[in-house]
Amino acid sequence: MENTSLNSLSLQLSLDPFYIPPGAKYPIFFLGLIIYFFSVFCNLTLLALISVQKNLHKPMYFILFSLPLNDVIGITAMLPKVLSDVVMETNQVYYPLCVLQGFLLHMYGGGVLFILAAMAFDRYVAICLPLQYNSVMSPRMVGFIICLVWGLDFALIVSLFSLQTKLPLCRSSLVNVFCDNPSLLKLTCDNTTINNIIGLFNTAVMQIISVSVQVFSYVKILIACLATRKSDAKSKAVNTCVAQLVIFIIFEIVGTFTILSHRFQNISSDLQKIMGMLIFLVPPLLNPIVYGLNTSEIRNSFLKVFQTKVSVKF
């Protein structure tokens, strides 16, 4: 199949499966199922709290709403398919569905970076420009920021995949356990230099925008904290930023390990696949927990709802 152009619409691709020891198939499947449902439950709970609780109807939480929504998209696009392949031992996917999975996974990755940048900007305005906060972070401005986050992410990923889908296919075996743009590019025998340049450019744009906005915001917040003499104000400012910094650091560390795992030849293919999956597993698992535990308004809202439900039952 090396020199033959394949029909992409009906093409069935074979994925590169994990090596699973005898008897470990079902334990791995049920562990993955627990991880998936726990993550989805936590993120949907956070979405429900922000939607229902009026005390959370603030610019900060309207922007935050995008984060658990993005996490649900990311983990749902990846994990159910992987678990299905583990238990069914099929490891097959139609090309259009593979492209859709890759598109959603890349949307998730870019979404995390842009959402965290938007949240950092909100905290900068709240802490460094408190008197102007309501006028700056007006409903129109918040709506614009949310549309910009999703619109810019969508435009960058569409530009990436629109180029990829135009390439003729001459292979049908993916060297990964799930679909992403680098794996899909390896299915073509054509020159992919332009695709690689666009991919690197898009990644650079996402990282530069996200890191620049966050560095600027947190440096300004740090200066404001050092300048104020009010210990309560310092404590509140630090607490509101800690959760966002933790989430950003976790995402960047996992992403860096994922990239590095593909740069060293002596790392096993199974370890590379696991590292590739972590970026879609760790943030969706930890983000709602970090925010739930570290943000007092969300924590108090959850406890209020929980206590109300318990008191109704008894």
XYZ file of C-alpha atoms in Angstrom, residues 57-178:
122
model
C -22.445 34.189 38.300
C -19.352 36.368 38.084
C -16.877 37.073 35.258
C -14.233 34.813 36.819
C -16.550 31.798 36.892
C -18.127 32.462 33.495
C -14.609 32.227 32.044
C -13.811 29.235 34.261
C -16.914 27.478 32.852
C -14.956 26.811 29.653
C -12.278 24.798 31.488
C -14.374 21.819 32.723
C -16.312 21.892 29.431
C -13.023 21.602 27.555
C -11.848 18.824 29.912
C -14.979 16.765 29.239
C -14.411 17.140 25.490
C -10.758 16.098 25.782
C -11.129 13.005 27.934
C -14.296 11.865 26.107
C -12.626 12.184 22.710
C -9.765 9.923 23.800
C -10.434 7.506 26.661
C -13.685 5.654 25.678
C -12.212 4.664 22.301
C -8.966 3.438 23.903
C -10.874 1.424 26.525
C -13.148 -0.045 23.843
C -10.098 -1.198 21.893
C -8.583 -2.721 25.038
C -11.599 -4.848 25.873
C -12.773 -5.631 22.317
C -9.254 -6.032 20.889
C -10.354 -4.390 17.638
C -7.885 -1.480 17.286
C -9.680 -0.290 14.145
C -11.121 3.125 13.281
C -12.529 4.683 10.132
C -10.462 7.549 8.757
C -13.161 10.286 9.131
C -13.686 9.313 12.793
C -9.934 9.306 13.300
C -9.704 12.851 11.922
C -12.580 13.916 14.205
C -10.844 12.447 17.243
C -7.582 14.163 16.349
C -9.382 17.473 15.774
C -11.115 17.338 19.172
C -7.912 16.364 20.997
C -5.990 19.262 19.446
C -8.892 21.607 20.231
C -8.666 20.453 23.843
C -4.911 21.137 24.043
C -5.176 24.619 22.597
C -8.277 25.315 24.662
C -6.454 24.680 27.937
C -3.756 27.231 27.069
C -6.168 29.956 25.939
C -8.632 29.434 28.816
C -5.868 29.667 31.432
C -4.612 32.860 29.774
C -8.114 34.368 29.907
C -8.466 33.399 33.575
C -5.076 34.942 34.385
C -6.129 38.212 32.716
C -9.342 38.242 34.764
C -7.328 37.854 37.996
C -4.957 40.623 36.894
C -7.835 43.064 36.439
C -9.486 41.979 39.711
C -6.337 42.379 41.834
C -4.411 45.169 40.101
C -7.373 47.266 38.901
C -10.093 46.515 41.483
C -11.917 49.840 41.060
C -12.167 49.340 37.286
C -12.999 45.634 37.445
C -16.754 45.898 36.833
C -16.307 48.305 33.937
C -13.450 46.359 32.314
C -14.903 42.888 32.851
C -18.382 43.816 31.653
C -20.733 41.120 30.305
C -19.833 42.192 26.769
C -16.098 41.953 27.507
C -16.483 38.533 29.157
C -18.486 37.295 26.174
C -15.828 38.655 23.818
C -13.031 36.896 25.760
C -14.883 33.559 25.734
C -15.622 33.850 21.989
C -11.984 34.819 21.341
C -10.715 31.802 23.309
C -12.847 29.279 21.423
C -12.730 31.105 18.071
C -8.936 31.426 17.966
C -8.502 27.815 19.082
C -10.970 26.619 16.430
C -9.342 28.681 13.653
C -5.835 27.405 14.402
C -6.886 23.744 14.569
C -9.059 24.009 11.427
C -6.105 25.472 9.514
C -3.996 22.526 10.684
C -6.460 19.770 9.778
C -7.698 21.343 6.544
C -4.180 20.938 5.161
C -3.846 17.413 6.520
C -7.100 16.098 5.022
C -6.063 17.213 1.503
C -3.075 14.865 1.468
C -3.452 11.517 -0.365
C -3.147 8.442 1.842
C -0.894 5.508 1.070
C -0.781 3.777 4.451
C -3.426 2.520 6.851
C -1.473 1.825 10.053
C -1.188 4.453 12.782
C 1.785 4.318 15.126
C -0.297 5.445 18.093
C -3.106 4.210 20.316
C -5.261 7.234 19.389
